[in-house]
Coordinates of C-alpha atoms in Angstrom, one line a residue:
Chain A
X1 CA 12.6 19.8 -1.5
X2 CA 15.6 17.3 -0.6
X3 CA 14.5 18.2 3.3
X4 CA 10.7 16.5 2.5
X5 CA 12.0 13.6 0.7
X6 CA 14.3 12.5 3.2
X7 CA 11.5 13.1 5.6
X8 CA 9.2 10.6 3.5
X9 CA 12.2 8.1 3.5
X10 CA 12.3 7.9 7.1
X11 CA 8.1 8.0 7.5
X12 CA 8.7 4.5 5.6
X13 CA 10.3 3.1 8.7
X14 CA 7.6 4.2 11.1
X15 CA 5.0 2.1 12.7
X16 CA 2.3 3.4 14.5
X17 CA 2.3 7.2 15.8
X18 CA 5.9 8.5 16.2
X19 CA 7.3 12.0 17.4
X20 CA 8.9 13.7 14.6
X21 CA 12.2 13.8 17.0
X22 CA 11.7 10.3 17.1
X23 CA 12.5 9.0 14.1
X24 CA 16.0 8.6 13.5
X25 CA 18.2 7.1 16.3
X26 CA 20.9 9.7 18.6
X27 CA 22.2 7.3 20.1
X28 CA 23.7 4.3 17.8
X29 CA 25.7 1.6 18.0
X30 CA 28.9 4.0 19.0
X31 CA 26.9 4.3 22.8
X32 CA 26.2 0.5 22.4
X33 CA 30.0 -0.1 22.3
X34 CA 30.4 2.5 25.1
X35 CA 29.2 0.6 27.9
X36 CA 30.3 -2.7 26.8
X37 CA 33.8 -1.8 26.3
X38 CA 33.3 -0.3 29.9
X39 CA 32.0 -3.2 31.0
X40 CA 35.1 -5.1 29.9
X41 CA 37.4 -2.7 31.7
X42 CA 35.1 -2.7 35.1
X43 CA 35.1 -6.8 34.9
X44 CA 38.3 -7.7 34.0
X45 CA 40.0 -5.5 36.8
X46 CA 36.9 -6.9 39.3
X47 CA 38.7 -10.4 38.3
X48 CA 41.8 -9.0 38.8
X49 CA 41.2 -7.9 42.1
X50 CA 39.9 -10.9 43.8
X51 CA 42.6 -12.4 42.9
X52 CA 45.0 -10.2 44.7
X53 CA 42.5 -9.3 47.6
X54 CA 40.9 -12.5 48.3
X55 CA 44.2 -14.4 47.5
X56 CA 42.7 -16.9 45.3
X57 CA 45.7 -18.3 43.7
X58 CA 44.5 -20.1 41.1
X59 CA 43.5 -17.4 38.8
X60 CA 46.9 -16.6 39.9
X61 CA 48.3 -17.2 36.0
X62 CA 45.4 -14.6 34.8
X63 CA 46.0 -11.9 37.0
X64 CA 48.6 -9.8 34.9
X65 CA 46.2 -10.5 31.8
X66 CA 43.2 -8.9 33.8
X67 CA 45.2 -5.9 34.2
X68 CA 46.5 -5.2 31.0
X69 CA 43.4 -6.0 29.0
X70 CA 41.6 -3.5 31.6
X71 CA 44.3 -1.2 30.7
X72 CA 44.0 -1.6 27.0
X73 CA 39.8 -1.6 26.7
X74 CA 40.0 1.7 29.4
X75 CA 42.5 3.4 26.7
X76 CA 39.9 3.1 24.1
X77 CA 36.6 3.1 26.0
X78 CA 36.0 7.0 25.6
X79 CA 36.6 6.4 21.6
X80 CA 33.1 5.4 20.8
X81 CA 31.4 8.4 22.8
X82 CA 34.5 10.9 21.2
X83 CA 33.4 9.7 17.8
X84 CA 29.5 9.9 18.8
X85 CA 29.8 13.6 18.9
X86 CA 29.0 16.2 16.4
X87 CA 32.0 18.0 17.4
X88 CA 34.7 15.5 18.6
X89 CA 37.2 18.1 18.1
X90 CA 35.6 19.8 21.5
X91 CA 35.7 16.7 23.6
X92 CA 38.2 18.1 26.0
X93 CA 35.4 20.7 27.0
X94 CA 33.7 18.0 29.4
X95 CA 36.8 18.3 31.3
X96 CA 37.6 21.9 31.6
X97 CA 34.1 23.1 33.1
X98 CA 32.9 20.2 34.8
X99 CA 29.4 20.5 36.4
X100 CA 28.3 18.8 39.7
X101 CA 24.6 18.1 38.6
X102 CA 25.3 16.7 35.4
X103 CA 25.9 13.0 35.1
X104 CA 27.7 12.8 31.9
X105 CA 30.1 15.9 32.7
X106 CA 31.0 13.5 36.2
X107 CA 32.1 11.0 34.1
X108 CA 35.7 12.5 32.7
X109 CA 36.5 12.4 36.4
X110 CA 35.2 9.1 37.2
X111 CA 37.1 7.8 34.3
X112 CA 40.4 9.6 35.2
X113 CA 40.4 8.3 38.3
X114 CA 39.8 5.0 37.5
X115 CA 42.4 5.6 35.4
X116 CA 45.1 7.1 37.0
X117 CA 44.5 6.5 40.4
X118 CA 44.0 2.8 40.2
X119 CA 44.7 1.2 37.4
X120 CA 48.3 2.6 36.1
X121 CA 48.9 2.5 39.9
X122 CA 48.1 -0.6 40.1
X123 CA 50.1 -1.5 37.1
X124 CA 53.2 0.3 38.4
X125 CA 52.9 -1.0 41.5
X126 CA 53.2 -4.5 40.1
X127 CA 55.8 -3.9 37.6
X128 CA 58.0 -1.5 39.1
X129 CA 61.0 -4.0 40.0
X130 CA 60.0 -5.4 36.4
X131 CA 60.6 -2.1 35.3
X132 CA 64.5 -1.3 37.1
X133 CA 65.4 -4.9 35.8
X134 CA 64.9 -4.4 32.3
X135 CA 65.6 -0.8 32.3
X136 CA 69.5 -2.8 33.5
X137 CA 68.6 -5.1 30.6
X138 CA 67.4 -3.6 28.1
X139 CA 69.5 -1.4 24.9
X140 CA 68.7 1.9 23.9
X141 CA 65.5 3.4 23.9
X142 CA 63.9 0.4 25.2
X143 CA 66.2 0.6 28.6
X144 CA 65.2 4.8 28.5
X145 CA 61.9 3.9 28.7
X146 CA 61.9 1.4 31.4
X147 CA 64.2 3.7 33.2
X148 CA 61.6 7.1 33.0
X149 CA 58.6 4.6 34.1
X150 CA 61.4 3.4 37.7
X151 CA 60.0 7.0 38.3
X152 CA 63.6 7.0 39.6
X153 CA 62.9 3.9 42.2
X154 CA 65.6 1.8 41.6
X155 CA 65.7 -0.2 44.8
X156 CA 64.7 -3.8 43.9
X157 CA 65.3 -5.0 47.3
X158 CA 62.9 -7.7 49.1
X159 CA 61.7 -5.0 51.2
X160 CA 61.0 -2.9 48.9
X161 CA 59.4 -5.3 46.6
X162 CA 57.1 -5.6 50.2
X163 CA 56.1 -2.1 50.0
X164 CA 55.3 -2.2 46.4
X165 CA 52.7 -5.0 47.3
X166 CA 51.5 -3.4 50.5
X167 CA 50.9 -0.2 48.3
X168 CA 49.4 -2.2 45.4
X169 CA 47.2 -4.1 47.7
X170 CA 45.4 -0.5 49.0
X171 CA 45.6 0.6 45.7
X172 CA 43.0 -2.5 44.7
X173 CA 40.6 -2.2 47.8
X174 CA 40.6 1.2 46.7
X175 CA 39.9 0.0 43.4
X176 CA 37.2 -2.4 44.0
X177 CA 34.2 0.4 45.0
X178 CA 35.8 2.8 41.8
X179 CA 35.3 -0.1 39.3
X180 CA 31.8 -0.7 40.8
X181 CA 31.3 3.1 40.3
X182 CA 32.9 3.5 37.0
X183 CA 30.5 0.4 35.6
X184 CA 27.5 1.8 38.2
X185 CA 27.6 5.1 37.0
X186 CA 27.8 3.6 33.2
X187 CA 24.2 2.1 34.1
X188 CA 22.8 5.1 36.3
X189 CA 22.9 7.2 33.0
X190 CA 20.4 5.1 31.3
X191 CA 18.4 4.3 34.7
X192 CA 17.8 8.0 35.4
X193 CA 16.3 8.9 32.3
X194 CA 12.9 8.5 33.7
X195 CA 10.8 9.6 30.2
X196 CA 12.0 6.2 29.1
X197 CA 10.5 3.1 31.1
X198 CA 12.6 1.0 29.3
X199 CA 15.8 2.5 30.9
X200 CA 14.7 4.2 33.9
X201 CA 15.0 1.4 36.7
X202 CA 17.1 1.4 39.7
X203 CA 18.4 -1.7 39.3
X204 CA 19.9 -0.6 36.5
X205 CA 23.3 0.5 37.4
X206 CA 23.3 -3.6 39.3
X207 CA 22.3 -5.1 36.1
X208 CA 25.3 -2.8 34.0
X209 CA 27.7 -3.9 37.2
X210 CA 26.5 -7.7 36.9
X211 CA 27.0 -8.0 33.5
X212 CA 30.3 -5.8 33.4
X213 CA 31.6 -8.9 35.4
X214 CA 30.2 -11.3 33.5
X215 CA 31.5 -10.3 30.1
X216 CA 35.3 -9.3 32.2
X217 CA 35.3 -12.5 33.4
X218 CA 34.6 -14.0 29.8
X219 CA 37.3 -11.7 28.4
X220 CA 40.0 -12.7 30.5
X221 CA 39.2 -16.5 30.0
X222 CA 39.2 -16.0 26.2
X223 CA 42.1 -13.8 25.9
X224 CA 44.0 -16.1 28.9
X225 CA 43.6 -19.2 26.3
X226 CA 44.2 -17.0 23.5
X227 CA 47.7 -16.1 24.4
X228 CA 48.7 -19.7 26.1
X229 CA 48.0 -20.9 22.6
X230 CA 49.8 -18.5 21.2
X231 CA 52.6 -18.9 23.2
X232 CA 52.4 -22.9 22.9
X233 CA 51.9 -23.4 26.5
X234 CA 49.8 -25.2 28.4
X235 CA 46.6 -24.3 30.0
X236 CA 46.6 -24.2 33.3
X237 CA 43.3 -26.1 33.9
X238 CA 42.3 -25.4 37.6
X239 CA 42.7 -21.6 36.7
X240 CA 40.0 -22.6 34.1
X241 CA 37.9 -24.1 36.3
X242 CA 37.9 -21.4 38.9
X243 CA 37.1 -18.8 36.3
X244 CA 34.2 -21.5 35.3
X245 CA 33.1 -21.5 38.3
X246 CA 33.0 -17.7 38.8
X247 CA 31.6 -17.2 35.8
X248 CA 28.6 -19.4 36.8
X249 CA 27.8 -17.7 40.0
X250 CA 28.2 -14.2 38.8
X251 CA 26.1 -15.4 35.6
X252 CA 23.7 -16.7 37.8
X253 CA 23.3 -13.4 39.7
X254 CA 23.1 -11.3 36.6
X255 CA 20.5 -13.6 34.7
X256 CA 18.5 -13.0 38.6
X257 CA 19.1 -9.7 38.0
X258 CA 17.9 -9.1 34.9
X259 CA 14.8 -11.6 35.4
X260 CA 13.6 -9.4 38.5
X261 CA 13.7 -6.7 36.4
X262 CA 11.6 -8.1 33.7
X263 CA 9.5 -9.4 36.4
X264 CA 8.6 -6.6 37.8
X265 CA 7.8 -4.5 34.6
X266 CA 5.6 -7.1 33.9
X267 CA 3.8 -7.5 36.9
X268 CA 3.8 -3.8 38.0
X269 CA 1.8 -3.7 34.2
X270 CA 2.1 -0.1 33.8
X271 CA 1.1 2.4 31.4
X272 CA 3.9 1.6 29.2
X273 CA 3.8 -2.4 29.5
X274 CA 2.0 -2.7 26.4
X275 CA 4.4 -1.1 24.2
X276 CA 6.8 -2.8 26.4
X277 CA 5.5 -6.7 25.6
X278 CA 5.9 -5.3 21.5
X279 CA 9.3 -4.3 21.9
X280 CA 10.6 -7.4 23.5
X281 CA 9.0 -8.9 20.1
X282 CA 10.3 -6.7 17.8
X283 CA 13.6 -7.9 19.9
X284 CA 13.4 -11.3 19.4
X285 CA 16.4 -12.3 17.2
X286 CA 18.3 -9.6 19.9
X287 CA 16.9 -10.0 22.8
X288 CA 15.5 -13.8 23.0
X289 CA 18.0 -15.4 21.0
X290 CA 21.2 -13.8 21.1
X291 CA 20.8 -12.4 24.8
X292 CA 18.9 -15.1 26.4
X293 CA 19.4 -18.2 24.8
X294 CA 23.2 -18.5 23.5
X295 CA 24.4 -15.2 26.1
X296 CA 22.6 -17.0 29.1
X297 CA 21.3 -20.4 28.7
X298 CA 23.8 -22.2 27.0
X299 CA 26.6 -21.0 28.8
X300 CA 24.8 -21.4 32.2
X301 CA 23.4 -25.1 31.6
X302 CA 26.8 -26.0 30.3
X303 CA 28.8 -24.0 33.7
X304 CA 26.1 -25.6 35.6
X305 CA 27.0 -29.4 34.5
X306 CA 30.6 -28.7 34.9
X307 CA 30.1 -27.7 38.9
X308 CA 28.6 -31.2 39.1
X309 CA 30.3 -33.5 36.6
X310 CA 33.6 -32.7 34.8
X311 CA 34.0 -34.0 31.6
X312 CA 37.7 -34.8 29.4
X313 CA 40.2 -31.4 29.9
X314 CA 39.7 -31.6 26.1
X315 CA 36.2 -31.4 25.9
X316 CA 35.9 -28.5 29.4
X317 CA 38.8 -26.5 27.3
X318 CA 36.7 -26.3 23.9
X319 CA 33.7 -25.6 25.9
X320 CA 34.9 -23.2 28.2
X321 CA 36.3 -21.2 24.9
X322 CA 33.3 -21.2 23.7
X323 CA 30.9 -20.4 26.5
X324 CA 33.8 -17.1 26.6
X325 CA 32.7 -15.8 23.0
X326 CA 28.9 -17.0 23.8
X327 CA 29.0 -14.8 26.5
X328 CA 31.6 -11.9 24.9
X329 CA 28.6 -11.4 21.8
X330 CA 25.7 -12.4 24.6
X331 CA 26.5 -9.1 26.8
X332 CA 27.0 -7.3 23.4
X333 CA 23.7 -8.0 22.9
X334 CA 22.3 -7.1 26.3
X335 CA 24.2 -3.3 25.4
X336 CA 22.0 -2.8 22.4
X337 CA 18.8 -4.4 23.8
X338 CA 19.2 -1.7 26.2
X339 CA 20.2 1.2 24.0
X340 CA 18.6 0.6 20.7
X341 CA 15.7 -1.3 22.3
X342 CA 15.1 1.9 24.3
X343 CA 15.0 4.1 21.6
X344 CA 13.1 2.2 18.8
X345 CA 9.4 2.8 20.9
X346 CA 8.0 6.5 20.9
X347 CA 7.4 8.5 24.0
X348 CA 3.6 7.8 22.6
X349 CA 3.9 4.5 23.4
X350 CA 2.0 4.0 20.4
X351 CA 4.7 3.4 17.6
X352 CA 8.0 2.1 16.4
X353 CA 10.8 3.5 14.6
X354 CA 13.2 1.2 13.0
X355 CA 16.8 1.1 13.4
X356 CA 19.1 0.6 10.5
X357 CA 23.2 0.6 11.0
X358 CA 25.1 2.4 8.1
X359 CA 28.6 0.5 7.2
X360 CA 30.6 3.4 6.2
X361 CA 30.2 6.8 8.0
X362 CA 31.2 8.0 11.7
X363 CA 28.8 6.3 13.3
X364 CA 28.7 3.0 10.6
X365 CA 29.6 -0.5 11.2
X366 CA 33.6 0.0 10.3
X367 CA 33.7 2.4 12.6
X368 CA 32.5 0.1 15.5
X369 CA 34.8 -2.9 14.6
X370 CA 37.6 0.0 14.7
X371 CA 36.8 0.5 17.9
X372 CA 36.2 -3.5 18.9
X373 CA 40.0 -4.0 16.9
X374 CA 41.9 -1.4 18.6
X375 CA 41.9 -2.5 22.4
X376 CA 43.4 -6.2 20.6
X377 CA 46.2 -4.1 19.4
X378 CA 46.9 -2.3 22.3
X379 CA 46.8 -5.4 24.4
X380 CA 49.4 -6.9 21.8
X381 CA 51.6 -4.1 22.3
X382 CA 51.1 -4.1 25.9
X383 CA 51.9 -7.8 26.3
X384 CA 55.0 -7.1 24.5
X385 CA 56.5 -4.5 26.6
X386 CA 55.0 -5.9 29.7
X387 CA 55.6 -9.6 29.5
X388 CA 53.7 -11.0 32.8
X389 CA 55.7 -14.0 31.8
X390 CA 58.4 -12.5 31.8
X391 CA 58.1 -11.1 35.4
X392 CA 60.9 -11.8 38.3
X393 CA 60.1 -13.4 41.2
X394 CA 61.8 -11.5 44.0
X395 CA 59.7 -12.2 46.8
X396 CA 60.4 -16.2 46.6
X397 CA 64.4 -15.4 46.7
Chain B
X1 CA 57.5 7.8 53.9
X2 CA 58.3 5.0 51.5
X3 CA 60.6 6.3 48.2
X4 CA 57.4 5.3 45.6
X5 CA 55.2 7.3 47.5
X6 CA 57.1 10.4 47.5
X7 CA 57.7 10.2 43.9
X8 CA 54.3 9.2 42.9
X9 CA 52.8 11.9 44.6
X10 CA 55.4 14.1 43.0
X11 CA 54.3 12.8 39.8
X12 CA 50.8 13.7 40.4
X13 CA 51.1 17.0 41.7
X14 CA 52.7 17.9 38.4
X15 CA 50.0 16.2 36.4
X16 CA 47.3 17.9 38.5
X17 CA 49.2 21.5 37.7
X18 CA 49.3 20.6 34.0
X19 CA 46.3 19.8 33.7
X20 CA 45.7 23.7 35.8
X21 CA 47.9 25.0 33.3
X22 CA 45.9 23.5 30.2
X23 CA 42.6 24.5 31.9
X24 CA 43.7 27.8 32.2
X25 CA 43.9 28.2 28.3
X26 CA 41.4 26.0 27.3
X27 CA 38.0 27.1 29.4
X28 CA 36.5 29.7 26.8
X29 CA 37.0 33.8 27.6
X30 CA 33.1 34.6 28.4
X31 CA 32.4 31.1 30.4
X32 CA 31.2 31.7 33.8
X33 CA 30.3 35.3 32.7
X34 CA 26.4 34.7 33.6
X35 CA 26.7 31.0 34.7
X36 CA 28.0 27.6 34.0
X37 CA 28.2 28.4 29.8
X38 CA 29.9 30.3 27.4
X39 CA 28.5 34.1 27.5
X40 CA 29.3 34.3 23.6
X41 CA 26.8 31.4 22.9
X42 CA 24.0 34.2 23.2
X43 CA 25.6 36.1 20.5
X44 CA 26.7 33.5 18.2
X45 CA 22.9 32.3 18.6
X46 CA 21.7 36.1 18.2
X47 CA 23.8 36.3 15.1
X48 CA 22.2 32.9 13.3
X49 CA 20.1 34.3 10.5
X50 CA 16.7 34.3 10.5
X51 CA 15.2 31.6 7.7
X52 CA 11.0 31.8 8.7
X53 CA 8.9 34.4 9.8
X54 CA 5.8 34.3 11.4
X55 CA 2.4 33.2 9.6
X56 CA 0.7 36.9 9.7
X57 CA 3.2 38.6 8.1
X58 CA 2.5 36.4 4.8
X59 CA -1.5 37.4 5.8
X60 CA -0.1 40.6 5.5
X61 CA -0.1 40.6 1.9
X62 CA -1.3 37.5 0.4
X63 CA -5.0 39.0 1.8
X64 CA -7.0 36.9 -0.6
X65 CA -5.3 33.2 0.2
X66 CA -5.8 33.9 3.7
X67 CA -9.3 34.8 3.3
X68 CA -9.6 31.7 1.1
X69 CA -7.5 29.6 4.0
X70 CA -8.8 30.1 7.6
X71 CA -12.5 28.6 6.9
X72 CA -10.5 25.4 5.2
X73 CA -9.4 22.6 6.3
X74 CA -5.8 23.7 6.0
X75 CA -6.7 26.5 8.5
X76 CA -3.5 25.5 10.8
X77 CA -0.8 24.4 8.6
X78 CA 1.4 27.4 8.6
X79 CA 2.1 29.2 4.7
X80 CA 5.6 28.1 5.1
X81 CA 5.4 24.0 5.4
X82 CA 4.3 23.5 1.6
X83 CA 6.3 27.2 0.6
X84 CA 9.4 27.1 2.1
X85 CA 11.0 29.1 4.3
X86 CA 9.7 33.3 3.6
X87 CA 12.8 35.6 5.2
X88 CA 14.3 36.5 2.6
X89 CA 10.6 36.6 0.2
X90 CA 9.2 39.0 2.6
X91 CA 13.1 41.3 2.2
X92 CA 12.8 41.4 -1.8
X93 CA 9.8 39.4 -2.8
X94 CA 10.9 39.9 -6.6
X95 CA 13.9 38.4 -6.3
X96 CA 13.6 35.5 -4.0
X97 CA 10.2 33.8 -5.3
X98 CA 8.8 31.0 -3.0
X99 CA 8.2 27.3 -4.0
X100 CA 4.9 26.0 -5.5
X101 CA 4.6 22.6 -4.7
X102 CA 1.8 21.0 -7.4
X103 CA 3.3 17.3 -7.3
X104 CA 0.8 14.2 -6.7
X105 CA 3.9 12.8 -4.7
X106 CA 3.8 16.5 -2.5
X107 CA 0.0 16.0 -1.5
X108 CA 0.9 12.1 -0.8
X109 CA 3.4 12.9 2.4
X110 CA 0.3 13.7 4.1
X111 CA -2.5 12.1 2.3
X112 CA -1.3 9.0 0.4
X113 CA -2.6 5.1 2.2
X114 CA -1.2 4.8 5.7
X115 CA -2.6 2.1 7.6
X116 CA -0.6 3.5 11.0
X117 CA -2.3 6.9 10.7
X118 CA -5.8 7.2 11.8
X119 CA -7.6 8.3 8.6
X120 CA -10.3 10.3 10.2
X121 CA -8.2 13.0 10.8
X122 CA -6.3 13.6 7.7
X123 CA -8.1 12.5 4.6
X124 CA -6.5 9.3 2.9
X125 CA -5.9 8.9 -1.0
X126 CA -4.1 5.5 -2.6
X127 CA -2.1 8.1 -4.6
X128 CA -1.3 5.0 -7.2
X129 CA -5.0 4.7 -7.8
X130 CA -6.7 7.5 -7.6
X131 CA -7.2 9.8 -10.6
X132 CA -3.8 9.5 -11.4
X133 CA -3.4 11.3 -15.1
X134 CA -4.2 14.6 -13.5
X135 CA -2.5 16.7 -10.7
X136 CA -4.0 16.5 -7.1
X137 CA -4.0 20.7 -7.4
X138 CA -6.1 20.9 -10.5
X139 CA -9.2 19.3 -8.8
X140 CA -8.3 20.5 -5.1
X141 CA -7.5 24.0 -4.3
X142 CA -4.8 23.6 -1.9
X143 CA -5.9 26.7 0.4
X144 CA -9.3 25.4 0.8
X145 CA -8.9 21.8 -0.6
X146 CA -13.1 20.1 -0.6
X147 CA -13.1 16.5 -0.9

């Protein structure tokens, strides 16, 4: 009988006419956390890479920061899916027989690539005399571990240095189109699932891309005042600016985005508009407020007055820290607009099933902040044994 | 060729053969055996014991419920969504005796006040009303239930 009575529980939570597959949730918060922490990863390098490709020097003091917190979110990005599944022990499966016409089974690839083709390249490229000068440095098994990541490349020469950069350069054109697919394919997952008209939208994998970049760019400004304060320097105020600035435009091309999106499920009307205009209610603390208003709004009026008229470095500091959380919780939002919204309607389109987020469990609340927590550590660690500001200089010798 | 070159692509080629290595020891004996899944599957899914059986095997013997059954209104709900699953009745029906279900709370998954359920086309009770002392089963037979 315990089979029926948790079946009565969950009719409780039902409005309207449901499937009986429909009731409970697959996919939780875990795959809201999935593409988000993604998202972070794809942005912050993006960030990184203009910087270095475009030359824009100053987000110059950021540029090591990008890296490393790309670094640190990509270590842990896979964790929310891994502890998603009903057998996390098998994960490595999706690896061993990969299939061509499935999306999901692509993805270990796309991911390892991005990986180890771009990013820890990109990361050795720039650290590599870093890594021969501590490795002289450094005692014990500190110096032995600098000295296995030389990869035996001990020249520290100007020219060499040269060739690190040329190398490292390539390495990010090559890495601008894979963070666009990494974040692109995150999107195309939910955009080809055409039962749900919710998801299935080829502007999808834009809108995932655009606001990838938005919530990297908000990352790195967060975490770059973060650690100056930490470290009791000072901010370096045109680097805030620029990112600002960036911030705005690419802000402004995701809220377009979006909008067009919107606007043409609402004017196309179609069969599933109705149960479409409901959701966005049911959405409203989601959606309108958290999204919208404080995600969007806020920080674009306040970017948009700062283009025009710049107020006290004390006030643009305070504000610009904030806007970087509004936006950080904003995009976190958008996530589970997306993949809770999408799943709380029935393929009926004539009911509602409620979502409800357990704290404890594999798929509860602590598990998610777990997974929120970790990249932070990671980070910590990494800023420790990579110190950007620690970095030598050889080129200006 | 610059020196990091040569030794990155060193590093990957033996990345790219452990990986080989691993793969080799990892992908399951019977995958690729019929196609792109584990051949075993079928008999792991073969082995999985059987828990319902179909609806005229209970017929079979229970003659005069079904006679009482297929002009009621309960004509399509199958013997085993109220009973329980009937496998292992229908191996030793002395030993493994199905449930009878007689609760008010039973009949009110289906029947009790839903205002989301169109209530011409399963009959609606307020369960905390209606006759409440008694048990929905003593008035209603529930193989022919009348109104």
């Amino acid at each position: 009988m315990g089979n029926f009575d948790q079946l009565y529980q969950a009719l409780t939570k039902v409005d309207g006419f449901i499937y009986p597959n429909e009731l409970e949730l697959r996919w939780s918060v875990l795959i809201t956390l999935y593409p988000y922490i993604t998202g972070l990863v794809a942005g912050a390098f993006i960030l990184a890479s203009l910087n270095r490709v475009f030359n824009v020097k100053a987000l110059k003091p950021t540029y090591e920061i990008s890296l490393l917190a790309a670094f640190a979110f990509l270590c842990v990005a896979t964790m929310p899916l891994i502890s998603h599944l009903g057998q996390p022990q098998r994960f490595y499966e999706i690896m061993m027989t990969p299939h061509l016409t499935s999306a999901m089974a692509i993805f270990g690839f796309v991911y390892l690539w991005y990986l180890m083709a771009v990013l820890l390249l990109e990361i050795w490229f720039d650290y590599r005399v870093d890594f021969v000068i501590w490795s002289r440095e450094k005692k014990g098994l500190l110096k032995l571990v600098y000295k296995i990541l030389t990869l035996g490349v001990m020249d520290t020469s100007p020219k060499s240095v040269r060739t690190d950069n040329k190398l490292g350069y390539i390495i990010t054109v090559i890495g601008i189109p894979s963070a666009f697919l990494l974040h692109g394919y995150v999107g195309f997952i939910f955009g080809s699932v055409k039962a749900n008209p919710w998801w299935s939208s080829v502007l999808m994998p834009i809108i995932f891309l655009f606001s990838a970049m938005v919530s990297g760019i908000a990352l790195v400004l967060f975490l770059y005042m973060i650690i100056t304060y930490i470290r009791k320097q000072k901010l370096d105020m045109l680097c805030l600016d620029t990112i600002g600035k960036l911030l705005f435009y690419i802000l402004i091309l995701d809220f377009t985005l979006e909008s067009l999106d919107q606007i043409h499920r609402i004017y196309e009307a179609g069969e599933s508009f109705d149960i479409i205009s409901l959701l966005m209610s049911k959405l409203f603390f989601s959606l309108t407020i958290m999204q919208v208003l404080m995600g969007t709004f806020i920080p674009l009026a306040i970017l948009g007055f700062f283009q025009f008229h710049k107020p006290k470095e004390k006030i643009r500091k305070a504000a610009y820290f904030i806007i970087s959380i509004l936006v950080l919780v904003g995009i976190f939002f958008m996530r589970w607009n997306v993949v809770i919204g999408g799943q709380l309607f029935s393929k009926s389109f004539l009911g509602f099933t409620t979502y409800k987020i357990g704290l404890i469990g594999r798929e509860g609340l602590i598990m998610s902040i777990v997974w929120i927590i970790v990249p932070f550590i990671i980070l910590t660690f990494l800023l420790w044994f990579l110190p950007p500001w620690k970095k030598a200089h050889i080129e200006d010798k | 060729m610059p020196k990091q070159l040569t030794r990155l692509i060193i590093v990957f080629l033996i990345f790219i053969s452990l990986f080989l290595v691993v793969r080799h020891f990892l992908v399951p004996e019977s995958f690729y055996k019929f196609g792109h899944y584990r051949a075993d599957a079928l008999k792991d899914n073969e082995d999985h014991q059987v828990k319902y059986i179909d609806a005229a095997m209970c017929s079979a013997c229970h003659t005069d419920i079904d006679s009482l059954k297929v002009s009621g209104p309960h004509k399509n709900i199958n013997c085993q969504t109220c009973h329980g699953p009937g496998y292992l009745h229908v191996e030793d029906p002395s030993k493994n005796v199905l449930i009878k279900p007689t609760e008010r709370a039973f009949c009110g998954k289906c029947h009790s006040l839903n205002a989301a359920r169109a209530c011409n086309i399963i009959k609606q009770q307020d369960i905390a009303q209606h006759n409440i002392d008694n048990k929905c089963v003593e008035c209603h037979n529930p193989h022919q239930p009348q109104p």
